[in-house]
Structures are given as C-alpha cells and as structure tokens.
Coordinates of C-alpha atoms in Angstrom, one line a residue:
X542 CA 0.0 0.0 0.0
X543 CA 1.5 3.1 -1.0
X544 CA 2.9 5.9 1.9
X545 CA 0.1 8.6 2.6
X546 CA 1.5 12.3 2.7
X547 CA 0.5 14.4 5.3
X548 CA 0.1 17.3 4.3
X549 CA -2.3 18.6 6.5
X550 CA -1.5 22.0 7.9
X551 CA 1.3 22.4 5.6
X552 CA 2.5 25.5 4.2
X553 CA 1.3 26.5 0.4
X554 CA 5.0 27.3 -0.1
X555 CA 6.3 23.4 0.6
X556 CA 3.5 21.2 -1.3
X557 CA 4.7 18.2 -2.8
X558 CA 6.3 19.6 -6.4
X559 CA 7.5 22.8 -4.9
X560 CA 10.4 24.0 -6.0
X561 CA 13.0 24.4 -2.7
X562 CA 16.4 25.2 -1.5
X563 CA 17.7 23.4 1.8
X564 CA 20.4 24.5 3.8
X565 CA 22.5 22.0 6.6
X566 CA 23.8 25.0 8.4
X567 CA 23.4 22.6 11.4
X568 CA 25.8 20.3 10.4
X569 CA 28.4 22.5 10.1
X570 CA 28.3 23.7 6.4
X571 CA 27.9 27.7 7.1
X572 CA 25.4 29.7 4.8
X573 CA 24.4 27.3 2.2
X574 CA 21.7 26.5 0.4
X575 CA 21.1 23.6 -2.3
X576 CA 18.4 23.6 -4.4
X577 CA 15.8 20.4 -4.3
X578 CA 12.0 19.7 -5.1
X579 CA 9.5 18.6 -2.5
X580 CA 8.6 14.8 -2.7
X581 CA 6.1 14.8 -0.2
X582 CA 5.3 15.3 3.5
X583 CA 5.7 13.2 6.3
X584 CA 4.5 15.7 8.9
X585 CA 3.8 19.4 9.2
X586 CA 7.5 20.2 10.0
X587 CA 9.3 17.4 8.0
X588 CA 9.2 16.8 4.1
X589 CA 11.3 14.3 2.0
X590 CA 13.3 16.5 -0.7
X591 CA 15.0 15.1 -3.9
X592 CA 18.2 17.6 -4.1
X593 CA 19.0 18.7 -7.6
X594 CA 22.5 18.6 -6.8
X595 CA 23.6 16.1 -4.5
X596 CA 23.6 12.1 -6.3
X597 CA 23.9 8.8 -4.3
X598 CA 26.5 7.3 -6.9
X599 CA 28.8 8.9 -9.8
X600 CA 27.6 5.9 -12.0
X601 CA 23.8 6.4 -12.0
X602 CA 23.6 10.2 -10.8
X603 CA 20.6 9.0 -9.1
X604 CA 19.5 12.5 -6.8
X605 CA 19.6 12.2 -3.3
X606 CA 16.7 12.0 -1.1
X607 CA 16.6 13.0 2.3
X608 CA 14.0 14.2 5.4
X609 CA 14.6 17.4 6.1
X610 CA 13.3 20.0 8.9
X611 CA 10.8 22.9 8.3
X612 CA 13.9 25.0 9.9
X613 CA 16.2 23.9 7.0
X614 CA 13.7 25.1 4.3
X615 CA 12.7 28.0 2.7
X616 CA 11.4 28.7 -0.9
X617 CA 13.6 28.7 -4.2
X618 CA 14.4 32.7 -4.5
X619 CA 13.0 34.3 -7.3
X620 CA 15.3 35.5 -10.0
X621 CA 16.1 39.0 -9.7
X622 CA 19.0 39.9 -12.4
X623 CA 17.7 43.4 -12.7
X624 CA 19.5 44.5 -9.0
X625 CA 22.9 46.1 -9.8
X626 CA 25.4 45.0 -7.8
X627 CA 28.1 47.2 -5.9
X628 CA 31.0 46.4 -3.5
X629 CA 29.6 45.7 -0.2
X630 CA 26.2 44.1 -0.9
X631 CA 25.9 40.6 0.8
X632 CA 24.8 38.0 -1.8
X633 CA 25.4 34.5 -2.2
X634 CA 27.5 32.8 -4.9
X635 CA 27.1 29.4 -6.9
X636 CA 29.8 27.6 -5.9
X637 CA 30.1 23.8 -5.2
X638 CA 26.6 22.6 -5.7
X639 CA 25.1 25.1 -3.6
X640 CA 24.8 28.9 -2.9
X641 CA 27.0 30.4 -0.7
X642 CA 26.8 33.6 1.4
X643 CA 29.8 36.1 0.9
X644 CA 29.9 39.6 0.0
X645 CA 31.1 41.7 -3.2
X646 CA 34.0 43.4 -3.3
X647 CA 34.8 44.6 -7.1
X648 CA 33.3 45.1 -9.9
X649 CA 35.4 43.9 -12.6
X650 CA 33.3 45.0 -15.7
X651 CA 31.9 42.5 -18.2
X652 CA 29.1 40.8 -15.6
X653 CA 31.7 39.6 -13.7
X654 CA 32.7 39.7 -9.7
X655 CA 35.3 39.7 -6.9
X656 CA 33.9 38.3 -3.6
X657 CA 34.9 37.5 -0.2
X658 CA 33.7 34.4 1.5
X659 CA 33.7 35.1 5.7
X660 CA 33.7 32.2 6.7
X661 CA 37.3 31.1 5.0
X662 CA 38.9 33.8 4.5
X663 CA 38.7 33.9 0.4
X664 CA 38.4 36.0 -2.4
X665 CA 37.1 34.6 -6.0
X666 CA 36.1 35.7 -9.2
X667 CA 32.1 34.8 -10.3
X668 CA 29.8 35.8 -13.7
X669 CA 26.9 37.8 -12.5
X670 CA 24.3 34.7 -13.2
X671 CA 26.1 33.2 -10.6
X672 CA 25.3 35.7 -7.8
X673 CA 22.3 36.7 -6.3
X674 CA 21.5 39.1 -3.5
X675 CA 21.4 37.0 0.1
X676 CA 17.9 37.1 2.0
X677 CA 16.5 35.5 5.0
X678 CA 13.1 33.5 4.8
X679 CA 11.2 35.1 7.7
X680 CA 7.6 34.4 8.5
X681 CA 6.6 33.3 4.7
X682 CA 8.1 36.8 3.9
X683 CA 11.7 37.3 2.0
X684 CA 14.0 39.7 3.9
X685 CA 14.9 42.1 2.5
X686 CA 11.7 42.3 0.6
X687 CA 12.7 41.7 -3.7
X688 CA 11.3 44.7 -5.5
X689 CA 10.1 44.1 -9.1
X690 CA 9.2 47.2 -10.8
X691 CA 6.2 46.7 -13.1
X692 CA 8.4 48.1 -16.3
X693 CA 11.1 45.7 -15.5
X694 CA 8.6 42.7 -15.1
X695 CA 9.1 41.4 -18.6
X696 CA 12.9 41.9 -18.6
X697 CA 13.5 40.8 -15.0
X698 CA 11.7 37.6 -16.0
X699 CA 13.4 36.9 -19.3
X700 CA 17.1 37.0 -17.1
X701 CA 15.3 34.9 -14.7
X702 CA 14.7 32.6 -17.2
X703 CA 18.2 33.0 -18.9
X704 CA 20.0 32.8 -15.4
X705 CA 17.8 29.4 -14.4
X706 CA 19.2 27.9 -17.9
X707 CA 22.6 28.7 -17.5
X708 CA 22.6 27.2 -14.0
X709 CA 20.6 24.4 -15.1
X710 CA 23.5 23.4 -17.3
X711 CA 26.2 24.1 -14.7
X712 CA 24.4 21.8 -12.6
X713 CA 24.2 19.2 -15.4
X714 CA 27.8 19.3 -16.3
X715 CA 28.8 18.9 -12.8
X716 CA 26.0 16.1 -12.4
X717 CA 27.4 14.5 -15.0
X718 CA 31.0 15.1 -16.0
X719 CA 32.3 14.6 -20.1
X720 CA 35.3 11.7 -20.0
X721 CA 37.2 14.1 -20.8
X722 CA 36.9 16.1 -17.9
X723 CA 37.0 12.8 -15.9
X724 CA 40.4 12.1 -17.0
X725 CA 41.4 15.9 -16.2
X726 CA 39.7 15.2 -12.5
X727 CA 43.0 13.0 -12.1
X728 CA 45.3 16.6 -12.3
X729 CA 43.3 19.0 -10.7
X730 CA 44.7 19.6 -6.6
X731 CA 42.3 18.4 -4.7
X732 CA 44.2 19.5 -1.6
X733 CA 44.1 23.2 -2.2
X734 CA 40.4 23.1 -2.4
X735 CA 40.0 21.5 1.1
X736 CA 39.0 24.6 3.6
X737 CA 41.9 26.3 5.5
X738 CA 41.1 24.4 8.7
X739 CA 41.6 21.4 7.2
X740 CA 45.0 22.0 5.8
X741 CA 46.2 23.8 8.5
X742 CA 45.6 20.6 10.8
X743 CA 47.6 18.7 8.5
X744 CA 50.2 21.1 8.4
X745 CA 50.4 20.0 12.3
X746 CA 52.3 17.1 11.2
X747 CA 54.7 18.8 9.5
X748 CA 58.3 20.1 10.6
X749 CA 57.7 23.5 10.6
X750 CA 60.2 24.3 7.9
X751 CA 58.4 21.6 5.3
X752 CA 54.9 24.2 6.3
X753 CA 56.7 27.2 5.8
X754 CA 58.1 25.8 2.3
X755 CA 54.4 25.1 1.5
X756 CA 53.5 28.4 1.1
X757 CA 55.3 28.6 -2.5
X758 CA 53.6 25.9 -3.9
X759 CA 50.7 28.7 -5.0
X760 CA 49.0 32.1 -3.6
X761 CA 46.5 29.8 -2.2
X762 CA 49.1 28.4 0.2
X763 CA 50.8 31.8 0.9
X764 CA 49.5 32.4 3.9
X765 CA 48.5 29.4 5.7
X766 CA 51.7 29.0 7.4
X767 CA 51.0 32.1 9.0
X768 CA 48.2 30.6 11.2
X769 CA 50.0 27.3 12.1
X770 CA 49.4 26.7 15.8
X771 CA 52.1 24.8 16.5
X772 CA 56.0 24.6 15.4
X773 CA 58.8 23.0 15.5
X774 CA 62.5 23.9 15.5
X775 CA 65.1 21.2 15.0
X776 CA 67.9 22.7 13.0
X777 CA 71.5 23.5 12.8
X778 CA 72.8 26.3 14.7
X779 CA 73.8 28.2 11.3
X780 CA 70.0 28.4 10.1
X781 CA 68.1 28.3 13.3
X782 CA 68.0 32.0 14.3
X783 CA 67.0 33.4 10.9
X784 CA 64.7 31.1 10.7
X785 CA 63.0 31.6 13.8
X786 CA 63.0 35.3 14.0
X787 CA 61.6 34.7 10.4
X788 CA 58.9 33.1 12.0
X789 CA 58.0 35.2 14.7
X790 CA 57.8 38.3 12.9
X791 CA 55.5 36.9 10.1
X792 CA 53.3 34.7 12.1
X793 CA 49.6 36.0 12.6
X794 CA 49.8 37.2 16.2
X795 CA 45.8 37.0 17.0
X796 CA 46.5 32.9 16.4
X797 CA 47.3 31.3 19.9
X798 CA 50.3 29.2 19.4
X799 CA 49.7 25.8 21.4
X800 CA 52.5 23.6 20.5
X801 CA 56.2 25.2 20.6
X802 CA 59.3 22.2 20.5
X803 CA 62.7 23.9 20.9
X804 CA 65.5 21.1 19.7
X805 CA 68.4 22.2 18.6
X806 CA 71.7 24.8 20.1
X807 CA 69.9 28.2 20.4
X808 CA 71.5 31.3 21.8
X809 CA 70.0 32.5 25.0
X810 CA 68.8 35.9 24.0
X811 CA 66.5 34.0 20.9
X812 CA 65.3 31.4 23.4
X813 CA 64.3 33.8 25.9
X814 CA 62.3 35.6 22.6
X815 CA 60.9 32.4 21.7
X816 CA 59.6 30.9 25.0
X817 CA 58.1 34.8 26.2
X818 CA 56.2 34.7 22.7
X819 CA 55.1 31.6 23.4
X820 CA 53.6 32.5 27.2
X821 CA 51.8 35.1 25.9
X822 CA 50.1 33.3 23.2
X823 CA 48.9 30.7 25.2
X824 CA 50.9 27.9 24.8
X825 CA 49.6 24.7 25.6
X826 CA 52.5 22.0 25.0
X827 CA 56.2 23.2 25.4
X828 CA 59.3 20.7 24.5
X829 CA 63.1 22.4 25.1
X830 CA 65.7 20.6 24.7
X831 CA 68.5 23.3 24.7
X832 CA 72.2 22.2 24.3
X833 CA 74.7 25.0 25.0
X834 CA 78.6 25.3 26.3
X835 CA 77.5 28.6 27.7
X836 CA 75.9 29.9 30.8
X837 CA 72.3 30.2 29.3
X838 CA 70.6 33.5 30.7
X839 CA 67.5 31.7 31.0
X840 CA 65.7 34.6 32.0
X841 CA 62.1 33.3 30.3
X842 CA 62.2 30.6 32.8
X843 CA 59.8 31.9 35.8
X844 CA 57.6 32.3 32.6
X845 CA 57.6 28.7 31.9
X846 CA 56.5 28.0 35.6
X847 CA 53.8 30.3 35.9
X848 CA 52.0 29.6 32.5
X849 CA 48.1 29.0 33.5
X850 CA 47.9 27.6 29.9
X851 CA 50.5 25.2 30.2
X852 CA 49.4 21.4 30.4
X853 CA 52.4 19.5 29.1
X854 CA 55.9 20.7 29.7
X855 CA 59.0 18.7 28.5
X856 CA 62.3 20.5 29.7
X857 CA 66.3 19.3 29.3
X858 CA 68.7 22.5 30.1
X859 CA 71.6 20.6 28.6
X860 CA 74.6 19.1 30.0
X861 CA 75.6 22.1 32.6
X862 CA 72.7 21.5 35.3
X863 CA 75.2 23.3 38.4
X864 CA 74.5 26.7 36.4
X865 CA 70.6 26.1 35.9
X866 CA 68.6 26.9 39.1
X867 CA 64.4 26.4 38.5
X868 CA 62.2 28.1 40.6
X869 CA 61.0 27.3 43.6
X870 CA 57.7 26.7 43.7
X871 CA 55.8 25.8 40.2
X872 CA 52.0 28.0 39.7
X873 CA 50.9 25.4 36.6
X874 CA 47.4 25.7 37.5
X875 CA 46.6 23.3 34.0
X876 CA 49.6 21.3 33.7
X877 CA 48.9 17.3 33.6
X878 CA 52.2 16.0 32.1
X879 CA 55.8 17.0 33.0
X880 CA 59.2 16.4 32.6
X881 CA 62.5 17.9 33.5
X882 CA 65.9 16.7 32.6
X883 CA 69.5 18.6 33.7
X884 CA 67.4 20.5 36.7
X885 CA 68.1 22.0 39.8
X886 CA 65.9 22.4 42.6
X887 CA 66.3 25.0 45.1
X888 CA 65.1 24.6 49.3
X889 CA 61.8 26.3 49.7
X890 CA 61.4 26.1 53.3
X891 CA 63.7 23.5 56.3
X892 CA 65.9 22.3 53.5
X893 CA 62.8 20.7 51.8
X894 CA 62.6 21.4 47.8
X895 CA 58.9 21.0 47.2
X896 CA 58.4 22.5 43.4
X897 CA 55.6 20.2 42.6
X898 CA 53.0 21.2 45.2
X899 CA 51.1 24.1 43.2
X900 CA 50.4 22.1 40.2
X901 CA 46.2 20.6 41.1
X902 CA 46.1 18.7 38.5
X903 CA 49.3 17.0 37.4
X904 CA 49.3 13.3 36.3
X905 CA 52.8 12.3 35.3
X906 CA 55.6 13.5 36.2
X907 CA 59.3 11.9 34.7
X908 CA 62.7 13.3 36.4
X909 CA 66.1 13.0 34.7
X910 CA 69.3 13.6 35.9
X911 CA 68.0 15.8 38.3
X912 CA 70.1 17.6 41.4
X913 CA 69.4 19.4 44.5
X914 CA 70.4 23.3 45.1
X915 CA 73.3 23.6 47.7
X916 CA 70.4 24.9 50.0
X917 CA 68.3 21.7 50.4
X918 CA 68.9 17.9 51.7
X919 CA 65.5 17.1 50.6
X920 CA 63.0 16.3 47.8
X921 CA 59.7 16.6 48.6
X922 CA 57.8 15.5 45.5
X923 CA 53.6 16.4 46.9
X924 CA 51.1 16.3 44.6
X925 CA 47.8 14.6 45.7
X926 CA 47.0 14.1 41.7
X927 CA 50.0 12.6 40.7
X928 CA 49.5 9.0 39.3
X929 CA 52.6 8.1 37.5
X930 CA 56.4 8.7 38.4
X931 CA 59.8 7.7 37.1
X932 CA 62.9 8.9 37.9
X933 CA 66.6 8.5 36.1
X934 CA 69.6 9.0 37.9
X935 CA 69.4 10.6 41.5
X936 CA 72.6 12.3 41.7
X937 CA 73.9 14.8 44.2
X938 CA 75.4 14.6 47.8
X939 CA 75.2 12.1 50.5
X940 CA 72.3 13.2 52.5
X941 CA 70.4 13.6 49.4
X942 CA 66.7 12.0 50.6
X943 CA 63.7 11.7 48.4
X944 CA 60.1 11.9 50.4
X945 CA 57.0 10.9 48.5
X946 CA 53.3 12.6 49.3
X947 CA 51.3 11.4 46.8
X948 CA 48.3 9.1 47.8
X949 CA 47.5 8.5 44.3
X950 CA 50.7 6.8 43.0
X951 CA 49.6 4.5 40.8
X952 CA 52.9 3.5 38.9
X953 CA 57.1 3.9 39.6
X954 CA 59.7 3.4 37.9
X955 CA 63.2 3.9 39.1
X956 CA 66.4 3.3 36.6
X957 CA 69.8 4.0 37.0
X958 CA 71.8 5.4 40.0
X959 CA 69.9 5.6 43.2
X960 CA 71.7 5.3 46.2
X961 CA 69.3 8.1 48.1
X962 CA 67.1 7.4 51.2
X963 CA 63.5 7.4 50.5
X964 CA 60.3 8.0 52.6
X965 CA 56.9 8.4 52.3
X966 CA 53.7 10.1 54.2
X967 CA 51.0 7.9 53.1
X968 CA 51.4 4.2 52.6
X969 CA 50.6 4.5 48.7
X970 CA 47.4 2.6 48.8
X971 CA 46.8 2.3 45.4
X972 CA 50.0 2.0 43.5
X973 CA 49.7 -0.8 40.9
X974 CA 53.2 -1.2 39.4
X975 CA 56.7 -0.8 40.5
X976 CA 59.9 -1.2 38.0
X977 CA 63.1 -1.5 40.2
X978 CA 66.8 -0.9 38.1
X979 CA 69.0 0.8 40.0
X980 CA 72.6 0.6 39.7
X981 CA 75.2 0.5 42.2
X982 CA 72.5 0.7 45.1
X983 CA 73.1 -1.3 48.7
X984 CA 70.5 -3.9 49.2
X985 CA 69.6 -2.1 52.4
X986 CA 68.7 0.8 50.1
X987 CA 66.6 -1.2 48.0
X988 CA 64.6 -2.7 50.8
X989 CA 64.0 0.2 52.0
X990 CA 62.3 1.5 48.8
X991 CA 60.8 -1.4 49.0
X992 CA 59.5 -0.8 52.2
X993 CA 58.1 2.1 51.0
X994 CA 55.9 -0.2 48.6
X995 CA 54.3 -2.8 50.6
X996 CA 51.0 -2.4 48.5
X997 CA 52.2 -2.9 45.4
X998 CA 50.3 -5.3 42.6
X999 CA 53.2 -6.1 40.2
X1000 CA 56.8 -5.4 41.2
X1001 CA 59.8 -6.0 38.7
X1002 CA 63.4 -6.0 39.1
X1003 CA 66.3 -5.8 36.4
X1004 CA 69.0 -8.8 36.8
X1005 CA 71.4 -5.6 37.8
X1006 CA 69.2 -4.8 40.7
X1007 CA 69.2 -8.4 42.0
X1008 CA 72.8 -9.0 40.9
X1009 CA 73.4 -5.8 43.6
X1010 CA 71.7 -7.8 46.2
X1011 CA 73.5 -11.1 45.7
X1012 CA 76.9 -9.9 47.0
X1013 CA 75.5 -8.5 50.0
X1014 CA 73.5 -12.0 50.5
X1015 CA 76.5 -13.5 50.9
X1016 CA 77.5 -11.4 53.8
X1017 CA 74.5 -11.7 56.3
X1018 CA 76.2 -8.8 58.4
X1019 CA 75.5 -6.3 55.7
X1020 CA 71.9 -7.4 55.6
X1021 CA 70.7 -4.8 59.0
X1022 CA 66.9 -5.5 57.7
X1023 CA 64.6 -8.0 56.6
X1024 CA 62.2 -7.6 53.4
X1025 CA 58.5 -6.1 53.7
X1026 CA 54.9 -8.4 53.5
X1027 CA 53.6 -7.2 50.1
X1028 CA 50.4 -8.8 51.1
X1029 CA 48.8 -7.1 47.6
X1030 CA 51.8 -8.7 45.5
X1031 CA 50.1 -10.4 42.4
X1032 CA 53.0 -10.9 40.5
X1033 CA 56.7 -10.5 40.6
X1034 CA 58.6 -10.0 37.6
X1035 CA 62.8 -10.5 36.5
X1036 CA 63.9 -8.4 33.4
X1037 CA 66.9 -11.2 32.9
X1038 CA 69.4 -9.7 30.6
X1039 CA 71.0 -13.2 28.5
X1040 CA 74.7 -12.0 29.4
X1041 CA 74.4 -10.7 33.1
X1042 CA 76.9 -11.3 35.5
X1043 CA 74.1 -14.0 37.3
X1044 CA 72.9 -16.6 36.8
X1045 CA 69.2 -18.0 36.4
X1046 CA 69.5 -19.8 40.1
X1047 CA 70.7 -16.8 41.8
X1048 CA 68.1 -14.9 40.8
X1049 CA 65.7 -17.2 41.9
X1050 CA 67.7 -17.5 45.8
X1051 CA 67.3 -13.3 45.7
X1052 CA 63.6 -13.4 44.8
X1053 CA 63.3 -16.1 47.4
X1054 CA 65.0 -14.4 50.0
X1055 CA 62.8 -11.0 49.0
X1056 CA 59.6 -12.7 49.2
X1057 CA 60.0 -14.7 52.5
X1058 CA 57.2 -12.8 54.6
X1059 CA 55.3 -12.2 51.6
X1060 CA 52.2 -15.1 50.4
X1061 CA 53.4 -15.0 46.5
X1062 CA 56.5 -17.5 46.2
X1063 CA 56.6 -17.5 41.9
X1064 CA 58.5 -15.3 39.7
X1065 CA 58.5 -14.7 36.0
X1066 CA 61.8 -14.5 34.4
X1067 CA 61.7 -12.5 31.4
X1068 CA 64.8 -12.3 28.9
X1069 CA 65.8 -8.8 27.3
X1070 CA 69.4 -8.1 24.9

C-alpha cells in the first residue's frame, strides 16, 4: 500500500512539487543553500526532498533524497537579475553545488565579480548569473523584501529565465562530467580546495620548515603558514636564528600558538624571545631541549612555571645542570604532564625542595638527571594528583633524601643510580606497578624502597638490581633488615638480561630471600638483549 503524505496544515509554499532550496547550516556547512524539489510530506515540520545537486552514486547520478526539517527550508528565490550590484552588498554565490553567502568586493566590468567568503577567508572571481542578492526567509516573507518594478517585469523575468538555464546546465555538467573532464579530475589539486582548517591541521604534522616551504607551492598556500598553531625547530645552529625570528615576525599574532618544541643549540637571547612569545600566546604543550657550552641566561624561565595555559611541559637544560637553578615553587594551575631533565631544585622552606606542590592537577611526572640546590637535603615530591612517576639518575650529595606525598601513585619506575634514602607520608594505597633498576645501590637501600611499597600489585626487578643484592646476601652482616609483607603482591617479575653477570638460580635464591614474609612465592623470568 502506497505511503500517505501528510500534508495537513502544511504550508502552500512546501507542497509536494515545490520547487526548494535546503540549507545544513546545522551540520556545520555555514550559509548554504542547495536547491531540491518537495517529494512529499511526512508531517507538518518534516518533508522528504529530492536535491537537484547532491547524487547517491557517480555511475547512476541518481538524486539524493533526504527528510529534512521545516527550519532547514525555505522557498527557491526568485530571480532577480535586474538589481545592480556594488561592492559591499551581501549575496550569495554558486559555488560547489550550492549557494554560498559572501559579500562583493569589485566590480570587474563585463558581468563579472570579486567576492569575499567570511567564513574562509577567500576571495574569487564569479559571472553575474552566478550571484544573487542573500535574503532571510522570515515568516513566509523574504527579507529584504525583492522589489520588481512593473516596467522591469518582462525583462526581469526573461534574465530569470536566462540565469535558471545557465545554471541548469552548470548543474548538469557537474552532475554528470564529459570523459574528458574525468580524465582531467585526475590533475586537478584536490588539496588546495579542502578549507583552510583542514589543511592547517595537517600542516600540524609537519616540521615547521616543510609548512613554511608550502607556502610557494601557490598564492592559495601563501598564507597558511601564517596561522600554524604549532612549530617545531630542530635545526643546525647556522640556520636556526634566521629562521625563527623569520617566523616570529610573520606569524599571525591574533592565532594562539599551542604547541612550541625547541631542539636544537639556540643562543639565550633568541630562546628567551621564543619561549616569552610563546607564554603570551597561550601555549599549551612546550618541549626544550637546549644544548649549550655557555651559561644560558634563561631569564624566560619563571615564565615557563607560571604559565596557567601550560598542560604539558618537557624540559632538558643541557649538560651544565650546576648553572641552571628552576624556581622554587611551580604555579601550573593546567599542567597534567611533566618532565625535567638537567634541573636544579632549590630549598623552599627547612631544606625541603617541594616544586611540585602548586600544580592541582598534574598526572605524570618523569625526572632525569636531576640535582638538588646547595640549599636543600630534601626532595619533597607532593602532589595529591599525581599517578605516575619515574625517575633517572638521582645524583647529588650524600644526604640527598627523596620523600614521597602522593596518595595516588599508581605507577614507579626507578632506573639507574639511586643510592638516596626514600620516605613516604601515606602508605601508597593504590600504586599498581613498581619497575626497580637501580645501579650501584646497597641492598639495604633497596629494601627500603621497598619498604616504602608494601602495597604494590606487580613489582619488577632488572638482573642488575638483584645482581646488587647477591653480593650482599652473601655477607648476612651487611643485611641490617629484613624484606616487607607485600600482602597485595600479584606478581613478581625479573627483566633477565641473556649476558648478566648472574645466573638463572641466583636470581631465583634473591627473589626467594625477597619474598620470604610475603604469600606470593613464583616469579616470571623474562629475557631482554
């Protein structure tokens, strides 16, 4: 049985037949309008439309159907050739399938057009039978209101009539292409046509001087690097400041800049430039890795740790960390990920370093080769937020102690030389995983990390941790205390390199010996080059 229409309480202006335009401003297509026919209704406020310009498949150019929403309608315009345009009128172009709003900038002579599209930031070229004046369907009225003088009725309606040809044959030729033109389709640059957003998010995975090279490839390109919101500087020291200050002096400055990485030997003065410019465009993600011989005048620094817009922060001051002092206390109000390499902290209050306090909601946190300020004999890392840690390389004096407050640890790692005391306020109630390769370290240091981690899930040791341990096994007078319970311990794991200095049954008398008051006895051995 055939579908009923309802069509009751519809408006004269949608019957079934009408001719229509239909715009998907809601979808995110801005001021457009393609032009379709009524079908029929399926209730007072929803119509199926057959759109002129739109096919389901290239092969049968079968028109599209869809169901669209009284809100999305309005009337096909009448043609109104006889209204002179001038530079400033608002009108909408053919362009694409659909009418577009922009404005009119020149008049070139001969019917044709310069106009400026708002929305991406473009000026073309259109014949006048492609342009028509831009009106608002308000309350079965067209806004402005289309004047027809009666003397011009004739006329008007003989362009009308021209105009609707012409288009009519734009939108057959596009409908259905000539093999010749198909064959051309192959050479045209599909990329340039794609909207400025789109190309500027692929220019994000670009090194910024491959972008910046883009920009001769036509005038459509010219500009684009401009806008890029993030870049990247990786070069040798001979290019890197021309380059840069290039870019910072042609860059549009109303475009925040979210993603700066700094990799490369860079003279103070330009990093300082650089990382300031960076601030106050409301960076996002910062990477240094600066590489310098020199005392590097870092005065941009106190920037860096008082940036509210800040929420990932990778930092490596080179290979001089004595002659790098960070601030004391970091105000990162939106900083989630961090990681400093070649830093110095600096006592804040009772020889206590406590940088990481201020930063509410940081996640991860990774510290490299870091060092302690003459001033302090502590690091305090606090953070209530803080789920993930790893550390490389304590180094500094003696009484060099490490104090954990953060009740969230989830997951440690510790690698490479560690031979610092550590404590902790809380008893880490929900740390997961614990990786364990420190070199060099006394086995009464390790237990007493250990100690620190009696609720751990799964716990794994390198062979060079355990190798550590053997020797002092051997001497139980070195041995002054005895292993925690991990009463949580689901699994214990060995990172056994093939060619370590111990062997597969001395690993498993250490294990055994570390899990004597604890109710797991097995181990997984796990073989690494």
């Amino acid at each position: 049985m055939p579908r009923k229409s309802s069509s009751k309480h519809v408006s004269p202006y949608f019957k079934p037949g009408a001719a229509v335009e239909v715009t998907y401003d809601d979808q995110g297509f801005p001021s457009n309008w393609f032009s379709g026919t009524i079908v029929r209704c399926r209730a007072p406020d929803r119509f199926v439309v057959e759109l002129h310009t739109l096919i389901t498949d290239e092969e049968t150019s079968d028109p599209v159907r869809e169901v669209i929403n009284l809100r999305q309608l309005r009337p096909q315009p009448p043609p109104e050739n006889h209204r002179e345009l001038k530079s400033g009128d608002r009108i909408e172009a053919f362009l694409h399938d659909a009418w577009w709003e922009c404005q009119v900038t020149d008049d070139l002579g001969n019917e044709r057009f310069g106009v400026y599209f708002m929305e991406s930031n473009e000026n073309m070229v259109f014949p006048r039978e492609q342009l028509r004046i831009h009106r608002h369907w308000i309350n079965s009225n067209w806004v402005p209101p289309i004047p027809i003088p009666e003397s011009s009725n004739h006329k008007a309606s003989m362009r009308g009539k021209e105009r609707n040809r012409k288009l009519e044959e734009i939108m057959k030729e596009r409908k259905r292409p000539s093999r010749r033109n198909k064959i051309n389709d192959g050479d045209r640059d599909g990329l340039s046509d794609l909207p400025d957003i789109v190309l500027l998010h692929i220019m994000k995975f670009m090194d910024t001087k491959q972008a910046v090279q883009t920009s001769l490839l036509s005038k459509r390109w010219k500009n684009l690097c401009k806008r890029l919101t993030n870049l990247s500087f990786k070069f040798q020291r001979r290019v890197v400041r021309k380059f840069v200050s290039w870019i910072l002096s042609k860059r549009d400055h109303s475009c925040s800049l979210l993603d700066l990485n700094i990799q490369t030997w860079i003279k103070p003065e330009l990093l300082n430039s650089v990382v300031k410019y960076a601030v106050c465009h409301n960076v996002q993600h910062l990477t240094i890795h600066v590489h310098s011989n020199s005392y590097p005048n870092f005065e941009a620094l106190p920037l860096i740790f008082s940036c509210h817009s800040l929420t990932s922060l990778t930092l490596s001051l080179g290979y001089r960390p004595t002659e790098i002092v960070l601030s004391k206390s970091m105000q990162l109000p939106a900083l989630k990920t961090m990681c400093l390499a070649h830093a110095k902290f600096t006592a804040t209050h009772n020889d206590c370093a406590e940088p990481f306090s201020n930063c509410p909601v940081l996640d991860t946190l990774i510290l490299s080769h870091c060092y302690l300020h003459s001033d302090a004999k502590v690091l305090h890392i606090s953070n209530s937020t803080l789920s993930s840690l790893t550390i490389y390389s304590l180094h500094g004096r003696e009484v060099y102690q490490l104090a954990f407050s953060t009740p969230n640890l989830c997951s440690f790692n510790i690698k490479g030389f560690a031979g610092h005391q550590l404590s902790s306020t809380c008893n880490l109630p929900h740390v997961c995983e614990v990786h364990i390769d420190m070199f060099h370290a006394a086995s009464s240091i390790i237990i007493r990390w250990l100690q620190v981690f009696t609720n751990v899930k799964k716990l794994t040791f390198s062979s060079v941790t355990l190798q550590n341990m053997l020797h002092d096994l051997s001497n139980p007078d070195s041995m002054c205390c005895q292993p925690p319970c991990f009463t949580r311990l689901e699994s214990l794991k060995v990172k056994w390199k093939v060619f370590a200095d111990i062997s597969s049954e001395d690993v498993n008398n250490v294990v055994k010996y570390l899990l004597q008051n604890s109710p797991i006895s097995g181990v997984d051995i796990i073989q690494s080059f």
